[in-house]
Amino acid sequence: MKILLDAFGGDNSPLEVIKGAVEYIAEGGACEVCLVGMEDVINKIFEENGYSKKNISIMNATEIITCHEAPTTAFKQKPDSTITVGLKALKTGEYDAFVSAGSTGALLTAGVLLTGRIKGVSRPALGTLLPTIKGNPTLFMDCGANADCKPQNLVHFALMADIYMRRIGGVKNPRIGLLCNGTEDQKGNELTHATFKALKQIKTINFAGNIEGRDILTGEYDVVVTDGFSGNVAVKSIEGAANAIIAILKENIMSSFKAKMGFLLMKKAFKKTMKQMDYNSRSGAVFLGVNGTICKTHGSSKSPAFKATLFQAEQAIKEDIREEIFEVLNREDIKSLTFD
């Protein structure tokens, strides 16, 4: 098994990306890693840090697509970008997955154009695993791939997420919630109303109904489905709230001697909580619905996140769910759903 890793994607590339690859191999990663990017720069980092190249190779790419560029334009104008070169290599079948912390828009655009959609999928979507109070992760999708959605798209997101959590997440009967502004059946807008009715018609999934934003991290739901605009706002709001709480706690802890002493007694609990909420200790988002295994990790990721995402990609390769996605989305009961 071989994973392509965008060495120049993200704010902390290429050093943290390379470090993450080295750590993945050192900790027993079963896949070979091919770093995509400027070969001379990558080799220099290996030499300066004394890193081993065991099970690591390099694929040269001379251009980088930044987050400030229009994805479609950049894809056309930069044919030798790390994302384009990597995804073209993935398409050949010689490699099994592609991982990047680079431009989300460029990754999604190139991913669809180069690998194509699985037949029957209305739109591919990004699903990210969020930590919960109970400790079991929740697959939250779409977290940013599709700003404007139709009910059919959300239904397809739910079906793909159900397959992912059963096959890769190890959840026997994933409980699926639809993000809404209230838990009552009649709550929501036109999009959620139509999606709710359609999901209720599907007897092969465990649809639990509408849920509110405060329910996302409770651990009561294995999958939370929404459109990409709402999903992206929700995920970034969660991250912002977590960072704000940590900043407030630090300020209050340093405000008095008693607070400092209290912190010393609670230090282990604080560290455990911060680690649980830190995206740098978690894997990235998986791009479901395309003809290839593509994972996107946070733009600010450091080596632990790259390592975790490589392990996530490895697991996705071993438990390839593309065939099941094709079978489920092309069933007659799914194709005949109404979206009133």
mmCIF file of N, CA and C in Angstrom, residues 67-194:
data_model
loop_
_atom_site.group_PDB
_atom_site.id
_atom_site.type_symbol
_atom_site.label_atom_id
_atom_site.label_comp_id
_atom_site.label_asym_id
_atom_site.label_seq_id
_atom_site.Cartn_x
_atom_site.Cartn_y
_atom_site.Cartn_z
ATOM 1 N N CYS A 67 -4.157 29.009 -0.479
ATOM 2 C CA CYS A 67 -5.563 29.173 -0.095
ATOM 3 C C CYS A 67 -6.148 30.491 -0.610
ATOM 4 N N HIS A 68 -5.301 31.386 -1.100
ATOM 5 C CA HIS A 68 -5.750 32.687 -1.582
ATOM 6 C C HIS A 68 -6.081 32.680 -3.078
ATOM 7 N N GLU A 69 -5.842 31.563 -3.734
ATOM 8 C CA GLU A 69 -6.100 31.467 -5.170
ATOM 9 C C GLU A 69 -7.462 30.831 -5.440
ATOM 10 N N ALA A 70 -8.082 31.241 -6.542
ATOM 11 C CA ALA A 70 -9.338 30.623 -6.974
ATOM 12 C C ALA A 70 -9.034 29.184 -7.378
ATOM 13 N N PRO A 71 -9.678 28.186 -6.745
ATOM 14 C CA PRO A 71 -9.340 26.780 -6.964
ATOM 15 C C PRO A 71 -9.310 26.336 -8.421
ATOM 16 N N THR A 72 -10.386 26.622 -9.175
ATOM 17 C CA THR A 72 -10.460 26.162 -10.564
ATOM 18 C C THR A 72 -9.379 26.815 -11.421
ATOM 19 N N THR A 73 -9.166 28.116 -11.232
ATOM 20 C CA THR A 73 -8.147 28.848 -11.998
ATOM 21 C C THR A 73 -6.756 28.322 -11.676
ATOM 22 N N ALA A 74 -6.481 28.136 -10.395
ATOM 23 C CA ALA A 74 -5.168 27.655 -9.960
ATOM 24 C C ALA A 74 -4.900 26.246 -10.489
ATOM 25 N N PHE A 75 -5.926 25.424 -10.483
ATOM 26 C CA PHE A 75 -5.800 24.052 -10.992
ATOM 27 C C PHE A 75 -5.380 24.058 -12.471
ATOM 28 N N LYS A 76 -5.956 24.977 -13.242
ATOM 29 C CA LYS A 76 -5.636 25.074 -14.674
ATOM 30 C C LYS A 76 -4.265 25.695 -14.909
ATOM 31 N N GLN A 77 -3.913 26.701 -14.095
ATOM 32 C CA GLN A 77 -2.689 27.452 -14.324
ATOM 33 C C GLN A 77 -1.443 26.816 -13.693
ATOM 34 N N LYS A 78 -1.663 25.880 -12.768
ATOM 35 C CA LYS A 78 -0.524 25.253 -12.100
ATOM 36 C C LYS A 78 -0.573 23.727 -12.256
ATOM 37 N N PRO A 79 -0.261 23.240 -13.445
ATOM 38 C CA PRO A 79 -0.319 21.790 -13.691
ATOM 39 C C PRO A 79 0.723 20.986 -12.928
ATOM 40 N N ASP A 80 1.754 21.680 -12.426
ATOM 41 C CA ASP A 80 2.799 20.962 -11.675
ATOM 42 C C ASP A 80 2.690 21.235 -10.174
ATOM 43 N N SER A 81 1.487 21.570 -9.723
ATOM 44 C CA SER A 81 1.279 21.785 -8.285
ATOM 45 C C SER A 81 1.288 20.444 -7.554
ATOM 46 N N THR A 82 1.568 20.482 -6.271
ATOM 47 C CA THR A 82 1.614 19.249 -5.466
ATOM 48 C C THR A 82 0.268 18.523 -5.479
ATOM 49 N N ILE A 83 -0.827 19.284 -5.434
ATOM 50 C CA ILE A 83 -2.160 18.673 -5.429
ATOM 51 C C ILE A 83 -2.452 18.001 -6.771
ATOM 52 N N THR A 84 -2.173 18.691 -7.885
ATOM 53 C CA THR A 84 -2.442 18.135 -9.212
ATOM 54 C C THR A 84 -1.570 16.925 -9.505
ATOM 55 N N VAL A 85 -0.285 17.056 -9.226
ATOM 56 C CA VAL A 85 0.652 15.949 -9.467
ATOM 57 C C VAL A 85 0.268 14.738 -8.621
ATOM 58 N N GLY A 86 -0.057 14.980 -7.354
ATOM 59 C CA GLY A 86 -0.414 13.889 -6.457
ATOM 60 C C GLY A 86 -1.689 13.172 -6.876
ATOM 61 N N LEU A 87 -2.719 13.945 -7.228
ATOM 62 C CA LEU A 87 -3.995 13.336 -7.603
ATOM 63 C C LEU A 87 -3.923 12.642 -8.964
ATOM 64 N N LYS A 88 -3.096 13.142 -9.860
ATOM 65 C CA LYS A 88 -2.892 12.448 -11.140
ATOM 66 C C LYS A 88 -2.228 11.095 -10.895
ATOM 67 N N ALA A 89 -1.293 11.067 -9.967
ATOM 68 C CA ALA A 89 -0.625 9.808 -9.617
ATOM 69 C C ALA A 89 -1.616 8.843 -8.958
ATOM 70 N N LEU A 90 -2.508 9.387 -8.126
ATOM 71 C CA LEU A 90 -3.535 8.557 -7.478
ATOM 72 C C LEU A 90 -4.440 7.920 -8.527
ATOM 73 N N LYS A 91 -4.777 8.687 -9.552
ATOM 74 C CA LYS A 91 -5.680 8.215 -10.599
ATOM 75 C C LYS A 91 -5.102 7.019 -11.363
ATOM 76 N N THR A 92 -3.770 6.931 -11.457
ATOM 77 C CA THR A 92 -3.149 5.833 -12.206
ATOM 78 C C THR A 92 -3.376 4.480 -11.545
ATOM 79 N N GLY A 93 -3.672 4.494 -10.250
ATOM 80 C CA GLY A 93 -3.877 3.243 -9.523
ATOM 81 C C GLY A 93 -2.621 2.697 -8.885
ATOM 82 N N GLU A 94 -1.481 3.347 -9.145
ATOM 83 C CA GLU A 94 -0.220 2.890 -8.556
ATOM 84 C C GLU A 94 -0.167 3.225 -7.066
ATOM 85 N N TYR A 95 -0.912 4.272 -6.682
ATOM 86 C CA TYR A 95 -0.971 4.695 -5.283
ATOM 87 C C TYR A 95 -2.396 4.524 -4.766
ATOM 88 N N ASP A 96 -2.527 4.401 -3.440
ATOM 89 C CA ASP A 96 -3.818 4.039 -2.861
ATOM 90 C C ASP A 96 -4.545 5.184 -2.165
ATOM 91 N N ALA A 97 -3.859 6.270 -1.845
ATOM 92 C CA ALA A 97 -4.504 7.389 -1.146
ATOM 93 C C ALA A 97 -3.685 8.657 -1.324
ATOM 94 N N PHE A 98 -4.348 9.796 -1.132
ATOM 95 C CA PHE A 98 -3.675 11.097 -1.193
ATOM 96 C C PHE A 98 -4.093 11.902 0.034
ATOM 97 N N VAL A 99 -3.112 12.489 0.718
ATOM 98 C CA VAL A 99 -3.346 13.269 1.932
ATOM 99 C C VAL A 99 -2.768 14.670 1.748
ATOM 100 N N SER A 100 -3.530 15.697 2.156
ATOM 101 C CA SER A 100 -3.050 17.071 2.011
ATOM 102 C C SER A 100 -3.648 17.969 3.088
ATOM 103 N N ALA A 101 -2.893 19.003 3.459
ATOM 104 C CA ALA A 101 -3.402 20.053 4.338
ATOM 105 C C ALA A 101 -3.494 21.358 3.566
ATOM 106 N N GLY A 102 -3.428 21.251 2.249
ATOM 107 C CA GLY A 102 -3.446 22.432 1.399
ATOM 108 C C GLY A 102 -4.831 22.996 1.160
ATOM 109 N N SER A 103 -4.965 23.806 0.142
ATOM 110 C CA SER A 103 -6.220 24.475 -0.194
ATOM 111 C C SER A 103 -7.368 23.472 -0.321
ATOM 112 N N THR A 104 -8.383 23.644 0.525
ATOM 113 C CA THR A 104 -9.536 22.734 0.488
ATOM 114 C C THR A 104 -10.246 22.817 -0.855
ATOM 115 N N GLY A 105 -10.458 24.035 -1.335
ATOM 116 C CA GLY A 105 -11.137 24.222 -2.612
ATOM 117 C C GLY A 105 -10.412 23.562 -3.761
ATOM 118 N N ALA A 106 -9.085 23.729 -3.801
ATOM 119 C CA ALA A 106 -8.289 23.128 -4.866
ATOM 120 C C ALA A 106 -8.309 21.608 -4.773
ATOM 121 N N LEU A 107 -8.238 21.095 -3.555
ATOM 122 C CA LEU A 107 -8.253 19.648 -3.348
ATOM 123 C C LEU A 107 -9.576 19.041 -3.813
ATOM 124 N N LEU A 108 -10.679 19.697 -3.472
ATOM 125 C CA LEU A 108 -11.991 19.195 -3.857
ATOM 126 C C LEU A 108 -12.207 19.302 -5.366
ATOM 127 N N THR A 109 -11.810 20.443 -5.940
ATOM 128 C CA THR A 109 -11.954 20.642 -7.389
ATOM 129 C C THR A 109 -11.142 19.612 -8.167
ATOM 130 N N ALA A 110 -9.871 19.495 -7.818
ATOM 131 C CA ALA A 110 -8.988 18.549 -8.510
ATOM 132 C C ALA A 110 -9.417 17.110 -8.238
ATOM 133 N N GLY A 111 -9.878 16.854 -7.015
ATOM 134 C CA GLY A 111 -10.304 15.500 -6.655
ATOM 135 C C GLY A 111 -11.446 15.017 -7.519
ATOM 136 N N VAL A 112 -12.429 15.883 -7.728
ATOM 137 C CA VAL A 112 -13.586 15.520 -8.556
ATOM 138 C C VAL A 112 -13.189 15.433 -10.024
ATOM 139 N N LEU A 113 -12.427 16.419 -10.515
ATOM 140 C CA LEU A 113 -12.064 16.455 -11.932
ATOM 141 C C LEU A 113 -11.121 15.324 -12.333
ATOM 142 N N LEU A 114 -10.205 14.965 -11.449
ATOM 143 C CA LEU A 114 -9.198 13.965 -11.809
ATOM 144 C C LEU A 114 -9.603 12.531 -11.463
ATOM 145 N N THR A 115 -10.252 12.324 -10.325
ATOM 146 C CA THR A 115 -10.626 10.955 -9.957
ATOM 147 C C THR A 115 -12.065 10.630 -10.326
ATOM 148 N N GLY A 116 -12.913 11.665 -10.412
ATOM 149 C CA GLY A 116 -14.311 11.456 -10.769
ATOM 150 C C GLY A 116 -15.161 11.051 -9.579
ATOM 151 N N ARG A 117 -16.476 11.218 -9.718
ATOM 152 C CA ARG A 117 -17.413 10.809 -8.678
ATOM 153 C C ARG A 117 -17.777 9.341 -8.836
ATOM 154 N N ILE A 118 -18.129 8.722 -7.727
ATOM 155 C CA ILE A 118 -18.701 7.382 -7.771
ATOM 156 C C ILE A 118 -20.091 7.506 -8.395
ATOM 157 N N LYS A 119 -20.422 6.625 -9.312
ATOM 158 C CA LYS A 119 -21.715 6.690 -9.988
ATOM 159 C C LYS A 119 -22.854 6.634 -8.967
ATOM 160 N N GLY A 120 -23.786 7.576 -9.092
ATOM 161 C CA GLY A 120 -24.920 7.635 -8.175
ATOM 162 C C GLY A 120 -24.779 8.698 -7.105
ATOM 163 N N VAL A 121 -23.542 9.163 -6.863
ATOM 164 C CA VAL A 121 -23.294 10.199 -5.851
ATOM 165 C C VAL A 121 -23.603 11.565 -6.457
ATOM 166 N N SER A 122 -24.555 12.276 -5.864
ATOM 167 C CA SER A 122 -24.910 13.603 -6.387
ATOM 168 C C SER A 122 -23.785 14.595 -6.156
ATOM 169 N N ARG A 123 -23.198 14.560 -4.961
ATOM 170 C CA ARG A 123 -22.039 15.402 -4.643
ATOM 171 C C ARG A 123 -21.168 14.715 -3.601
ATOM 172 N N PRO A 124 -19.859 14.675 -3.810
ATOM 173 C CA PRO A 124 -18.960 14.187 -2.758
ATOM 174 C C PRO A 124 -18.967 15.170 -1.586
ATOM 175 N N ALA A 125 -18.562 14.717 -0.408
ATOM 176 C CA ALA A 125 -18.571 15.586 0.769
ATOM 177 C C ALA A 125 -17.408 15.268 1.698
ATOM 178 N N LEU A 126 -17.057 16.254 2.522
ATOM 179 C CA LEU A 126 -15.994 16.083 3.508
ATOM 180 C C LEU A 126 -16.594 15.703 4.863
ATOM 181 N N GLY A 127 -16.122 14.591 5.397
ATOM 182 C CA GLY A 127 -16.575 14.169 6.720
ATOM 183 C C GLY A 127 -15.413 14.176 7.693
ATOM 184 N N THR A 128 -15.568 14.870 8.817
ATOM 185 C CA THR A 128 -14.507 14.925 9.816
ATOM 186 C C THR A 128 -14.972 14.298 11.122
ATOM 187 N N LEU A 129 -14.076 13.613 11.815
ATOM 188 C CA LEU A 129 -14.395 12.980 13.082
ATOM 189 C C LEU A 129 -14.169 13.969 14.221
ATOM 190 N N LEU A 130 -15.230 14.279 14.947
ATOM 191 C CA LEU A 130 -15.145 15.217 16.060
ATOM 192 C C LEU A 130 -15.128 14.468 17.390
ATOM 193 N N PRO A 131 -14.373 14.962 18.366
ATOM 194 C CA PRO A 131 -14.369 14.325 19.691
ATOM 195 C C PRO A 131 -15.686 14.613 20.412
ATOM 196 N N THR A 132 -16.096 13.730 21.301
ATOM 197 C CA THR A 132 -17.343 13.935 22.043
ATOM 198 C C THR A 132 -17.129 13.743 23.534
ATOM 199 N N ILE A 133 -18.140 14.120 24.306
ATOM 200 C CA ILE A 133 -18.080 13.982 25.763
ATOM 201 C C ILE A 133 -17.916 12.524 26.171
ATOM 202 N N LYS A 134 -18.584 11.627 25.448
ATOM 203 C CA LYS A 134 -18.550 10.199 25.785
ATOM 204 C C LYS A 134 -17.265 9.515 25.328
ATOM 205 N N GLY A 135 -16.513 10.177 24.459
ATOM 206 C CA GLY A 135 -15.256 9.598 23.986
ATOM 207 C C GLY A 135 -15.341 8.976 22.616
ATOM 208 N N ASN A 136 -16.549 8.587 22.183
ATOM 209 C CA ASN A 136 -16.709 8.036 20.835
ATOM 210 C C ASN A 136 -16.807 9.171 19.822
ATOM 211 N N PRO A 137 -16.083 9.094 18.706
ATOM 212 C CA PRO A 137 -16.121 10.185 17.733
ATOM 213 C C PRO A 137 -17.429 10.249 16.959
ATOM 214 N N THR A 138 -17.772 11.451 16.496
ATOM 215 C CA THR A 138 -18.932 11.676 15.640
ATOM 216 C C THR A 138 -18.445 12.097 14.264
ATOM 217 N N LEU A 139 -18.954 11.433 13.223
ATOM 218 C CA LEU A 139 -18.598 11.835 11.858
ATOM 219 C C LEU A 139 -19.522 12.971 11.444
ATOM 220 N N PHE A 140 -18.944 14.134 11.221
ATOM 221 C CA PHE A 140 -19.698 15.349 10.911
ATOM 222 C C PHE A 140 -19.492 15.688 9.440
ATOM 223 N N MET A 141 -20.592 15.667 8.672
ATOM 224 C CA MET A 141 -20.455 15.990 7.251
ATOM 225 C C MET A 141 -21.761 16.567 6.702
ATOM 226 N N ASP A 142 -21.633 17.534 5.843
ATOM 227 C CA ASP A 142 -20.465 18.017 5.157
ATOM 228 C C ASP A 142 -19.832 19.131 6.000
ATOM 229 N N CYS A 143 -18.506 19.155 6.101
ATOM 230 C CA CYS A 143 -17.845 20.184 6.900
ATOM 231 C C CYS A 143 -17.213 21.270 6.047
ATOM 232 N N GLY A 144 -17.624 21.366 4.758
ATOM 233 C CA GLY A 144 -17.111 22.484 3.976
ATOM 234 C C GLY A 144 -16.990 22.306 2.478
ATOM 235 N N ALA A 145 -17.361 21.159 1.952
ATOM 236 C CA ALA A 145 -17.179 20.948 0.516
ATOM 237 C C ALA A 145 -18.283 21.576 -0.333
ATOM 238 N N ASN A 146 -19.519 21.608 0.198
ATOM 239 C CA ASN A 146 -20.675 22.059 -0.584
ATOM 240 C C ASN A 146 -21.467 23.119 0.170
ATOM 241 N N ALA A 147 -21.272 24.383 -0.192
ATOM 242 C CA ALA A 147 -21.955 25.463 0.516
ATOM 243 C C ALA A 147 -23.456 25.463 0.249
ATOM 244 N N ASP A 148 -23.834 25.198 -0.973
ATOM 245 C CA ASP A 148 -25.250 25.171 -1.352
ATOM 246 C C ASP A 148 -25.654 23.742 -1.661
ATOM 247 N N CYS A 149 -26.642 23.237 -0.933
ATOM 248 C CA CYS A 149 -27.045 21.843 -1.088
ATOM 249 C C CYS A 149 -28.534 21.695 -1.350
ATOM 250 N N LYS A 150 -28.873 20.562 -1.943
ATOM 251 C CA LYS A 150 -30.260 20.155 -2.120
ATOM 252 C C LYS A 150 -30.525 18.970 -1.197
ATOM 253 N N PRO A 151 -31.790 18.659 -0.918
ATOM 254 C CA PRO A 151 -32.103 17.525 -0.036
ATOM 255 C C PRO A 151 -31.437 16.221 -0.467
ATOM 256 N N GLN A 152 -31.393 15.965 -1.778
ATOM 257 C CA GLN A 152 -30.770 14.742 -2.265
ATOM 258 C C GLN A 152 -29.307 14.647 -1.830
ATOM 259 N N ASN A 153 -28.602 15.799 -1.839
ATOM 260 C CA ASN A 153 -27.203 15.810 -1.427
ATOM 261 C C ASN A 153 -27.056 15.377 0.031
ATOM 262 N N LEU A 154 -27.879 15.934 0.908
ATOM 263 C CA LEU A 154 -27.797 15.600 2.330
ATOM 264 C C LEU A 154 -28.149 14.138 2.588
ATOM 265 N N VAL A 155 -29.109 13.618 1.836
ATOM 266 C CA VAL A 155 -29.451 12.197 1.964
ATOM 267 C C VAL A 155 -28.249 11.338 1.569
ATOM 268 N N HIS A 156 -27.571 11.703 0.488
ATOM 269 C CA HIS A 156 -26.390 10.963 0.053
ATOM 270 C C HIS A 156 -25.263 11.087 1.075
ATOM 271 N N PHE A 157 -25.122 12.259 1.687
ATOM 272 C CA PHE A 157 -24.116 12.425 2.750
ATOM 273 C C PHE A 157 -24.401 11.438 3.887
ATOM 274 N N ALA A 158 -25.657 11.345 4.277
ATOM 275 C CA ALA A 158 -26.054 10.465 5.385
ATOM 276 C C ALA A 158 -25.758 9.004 5.060
ATOM 277 N N LEU A 159 -26.060 8.596 3.847
ATOM 278 C CA LEU A 159 -25.835 7.205 3.438
ATOM 279 C C LEU A 159 -24.349 6.871 3.391
ATOM 280 N N MET A 160 -23.545 7.790 2.859
ATOM 281 C CA MET A 160 -22.094 7.552 2.799
ATOM 282 C C MET A 160 -21.488 7.539 4.195
ATOM 283 N N ALA A 161 -21.952 8.443 5.058
ATOM 284 C CA ALA A 161 -21.456 8.502 6.429
ATOM 285 C C ALA A 161 -21.823 7.242 7.204
ATOM 286 N N ASP A 162 -23.025 6.721 6.954
ATOM 287 C CA ASP A 162 -23.463 5.485 7.596
ATOM 288 C C ASP A 162 -22.537 4.334 7.230
ATOM 289 N N ILE A 163 -22.184 4.240 5.954
ATOM 290 C CA ILE A 163 -21.273 3.188 5.490
ATOM 291 C C ILE A 163 -19.895 3.354 6.130
ATOM 292 N N TYR A 164 -19.402 4.595 6.160
ATOM 293 C CA TYR A 164 -18.077 4.868 6.729
ATOM 294 C C TYR A 164 -18.015 4.459 8.202
ATOM 295 N N MET A 165 -19.017 4.836 8.966
ATOM 296 C CA MET A 165 -18.985 4.538 10.398
ATOM 297 C C MET A 165 -19.177 3.046 10.689
ATOM 298 N N ARG A 166 -19.917 2.369 9.848
ATOM 299 C CA ARG A 166 -20.074 0.921 10.034
ATOM 300 C C ARG A 166 -18.804 0.176 9.668
ATOM 301 N N ARG A 167 -18.256 0.491 8.525
ATOM 302 C CA ARG A 167 -17.125 -0.270 7.993
ATOM 303 C C ARG A 167 -15.783 0.161 8.581
ATOM 304 N N ILE A 168 -15.599 1.462 8.765
ATOM 305 C CA ILE A 168 -14.309 1.980 9.228
ATOM 306 C C ILE A 168 -14.373 2.413 10.696
ATOM 307 N N GLY A 169 -15.513 2.999 11.091
ATOM 308 C CA GLY A 169 -15.660 3.430 12.484
ATOM 309 C C GLY A 169 -16.004 2.306 13.444
ATOM 310 N N GLY A 170 -16.416 1.157 12.913
ATOM 311 C CA GLY A 170 -16.718 0.014 13.771
ATOM 312 C C GLY A 170 -18.006 0.140 14.567
ATOM 313 N N VAL A 171 -18.922 0.989 14.101
ATOM 314 C CA VAL A 171 -20.210 1.173 14.789
ATOM 315 C C VAL A 171 -21.252 0.295 14.092
ATOM 316 N N LYS A 172 -21.876 -0.598 14.843
ATOM 317 C CA LYS A 172 -22.784 -1.581 14.261
ATOM 318 C C LYS A 172 -23.998 -0.949 13.586
ATOM 319 N N ASN A 173 -24.614 0.010 14.246
ATOM 320 C CA ASN A 173 -25.832 0.637 13.721
ATOM 321 C C ASN A 173 -25.773 2.136 13.993
ATOM 322 N N PRO A 174 -24.999 2.889 13.202
ATOM 323 C CA PRO A 174 -24.759 4.316 13.480
ATOM 324 C C PRO A 174 -26.042 5.125 13.639
ATOM 325 N N ARG A 175 -26.086 5.911 14.696
ATOM 326 C CA ARG A 175 -27.240 6.784 14.941
ATOM 327 C C ARG A 175 -27.002 8.100 14.219
ATOM 328 N N ILE A 176 -27.907 8.451 13.309
ATOM 329 C CA ILE A 176 -27.722 9.617 12.439
ATOM 330 C C ILE A 176 -28.642 10.756 12.842
ATOM 331 N N GLY A 177 -28.066 11.952 13.017
ATOM 332 C CA GLY A 177 -28.840 13.138 13.339
ATOM 333 C C GLY A 177 -28.735 14.172 12.237
ATOM 334 N N LEU A 178 -29.817 14.903 11.999
ATOM 335 C CA LEU A 178 -29.841 15.976 11.000
ATOM 336 C C LEU A 178 -29.748 17.308 11.729
ATOM 337 N N LEU A 179 -28.701 18.086 11.462
ATOM 338 C CA LEU A 179 -28.497 19.360 12.151
ATOM 339 C C LEU A 179 -29.611 20.338 11.798
ATOM 340 N N CYS A 180 -30.237 20.904 12.839
ATOM 341 C CA CYS A 180 -31.398 21.767 12.641
ATOM 342 C C CYS A 180 -31.432 22.811 13.759
ATOM 343 N N ASN A 181 -32.412 23.703 13.701
ATOM 344 C CA ASN A 181 -32.551 24.728 14.738
ATOM 345 C C ASN A 181 -33.526 24.312 15.831
ATOM 346 N N GLY A 182 -33.856 23.031 15.872
ATOM 347 C CA GLY A 182 -34.727 22.486 16.901
ATOM 348 C C GLY A 182 -34.886 20.998 16.685
ATOM 349 N N THR A 183 -35.266 20.266 17.717
ATOM 350 C CA THR A 183 -35.375 18.812 17.608
ATOM 351 C C THR A 183 -36.745 18.345 17.119
ATOM 352 N N GLU A 184 -37.737 19.227 17.146
ATOM 353 C CA GLU A 184 -39.075 18.839 16.707
ATOM 354 C C GLU A 184 -39.081 18.536 15.205
ATOM 355 N N ASP A 185 -39.941 17.593 14.815
ATOM 356 C CA ASP A 185 -40.002 17.159 13.412
ATOM 357 C C ASP A 185 -40.293 18.307 12.450
ATOM 358 N N GLN A 186 -41.072 19.280 12.874
ATOM 359 C CA GLN A 186 -41.489 20.363 11.983
ATOM 360 C C GLN A 186 -40.501 21.532 11.951
ATOM 361 N N LYS A 187 -39.432 21.456 12.728
ATOM 362 C CA LYS A 187 -38.444 22.541 12.764
ATOM 363 C C LYS A 187 -37.600 22.562 11.486
ATOM 364 N N GLY A 188 -36.958 23.715 11.231
ATOM 365 C CA GLY A 188 -36.009 23.816 10.141
ATOM 366 C C GLY A 188 -36.474 24.661 8.979
ATOM 367 N N ASN A 189 -35.696 24.616 7.908
ATOM 368 C CA ASN A 189 -36.025 25.350 6.679
ATOM 369 C C ASN A 189 -36.459 24.357 5.600
ATOM 370 N N GLU A 190 -36.618 24.830 4.383
ATOM 371 C CA GLU A 190 -37.074 23.951 3.295
ATOM 372 C C GLU A 190 -36.113 22.784 3.069
ATOM 373 N N LEU A 191 -34.812 23.067 3.187
ATOM 374 C CA LEU A 191 -33.809 22.026 2.980
ATOM 375 C C LEU A 191 -33.932 20.910 4.019
ATOM 376 N N THR A 192 -33.988 21.287 5.299
ATOM 377 C CA THR A 192 -34.064 20.267 6.344
ATOM 378 C C THR A 192 -35.414 19.553 6.360
ATOM 379 N N HIS A 193 -36.507 20.265 6.040
ATOM 380 C CA HIS A 193 -37.830 19.636 5.982
ATOM 381 C C HIS A 193 -37.835 18.494 4.967
ATOM 382 N N ALA A 194 -37.370 18.785 3.753
ATOM 383 C CA ALA A 194 -37.370 17.781 2.684
ATOM 384 C C ALA A 194 -36.394 16.645 2.982
#
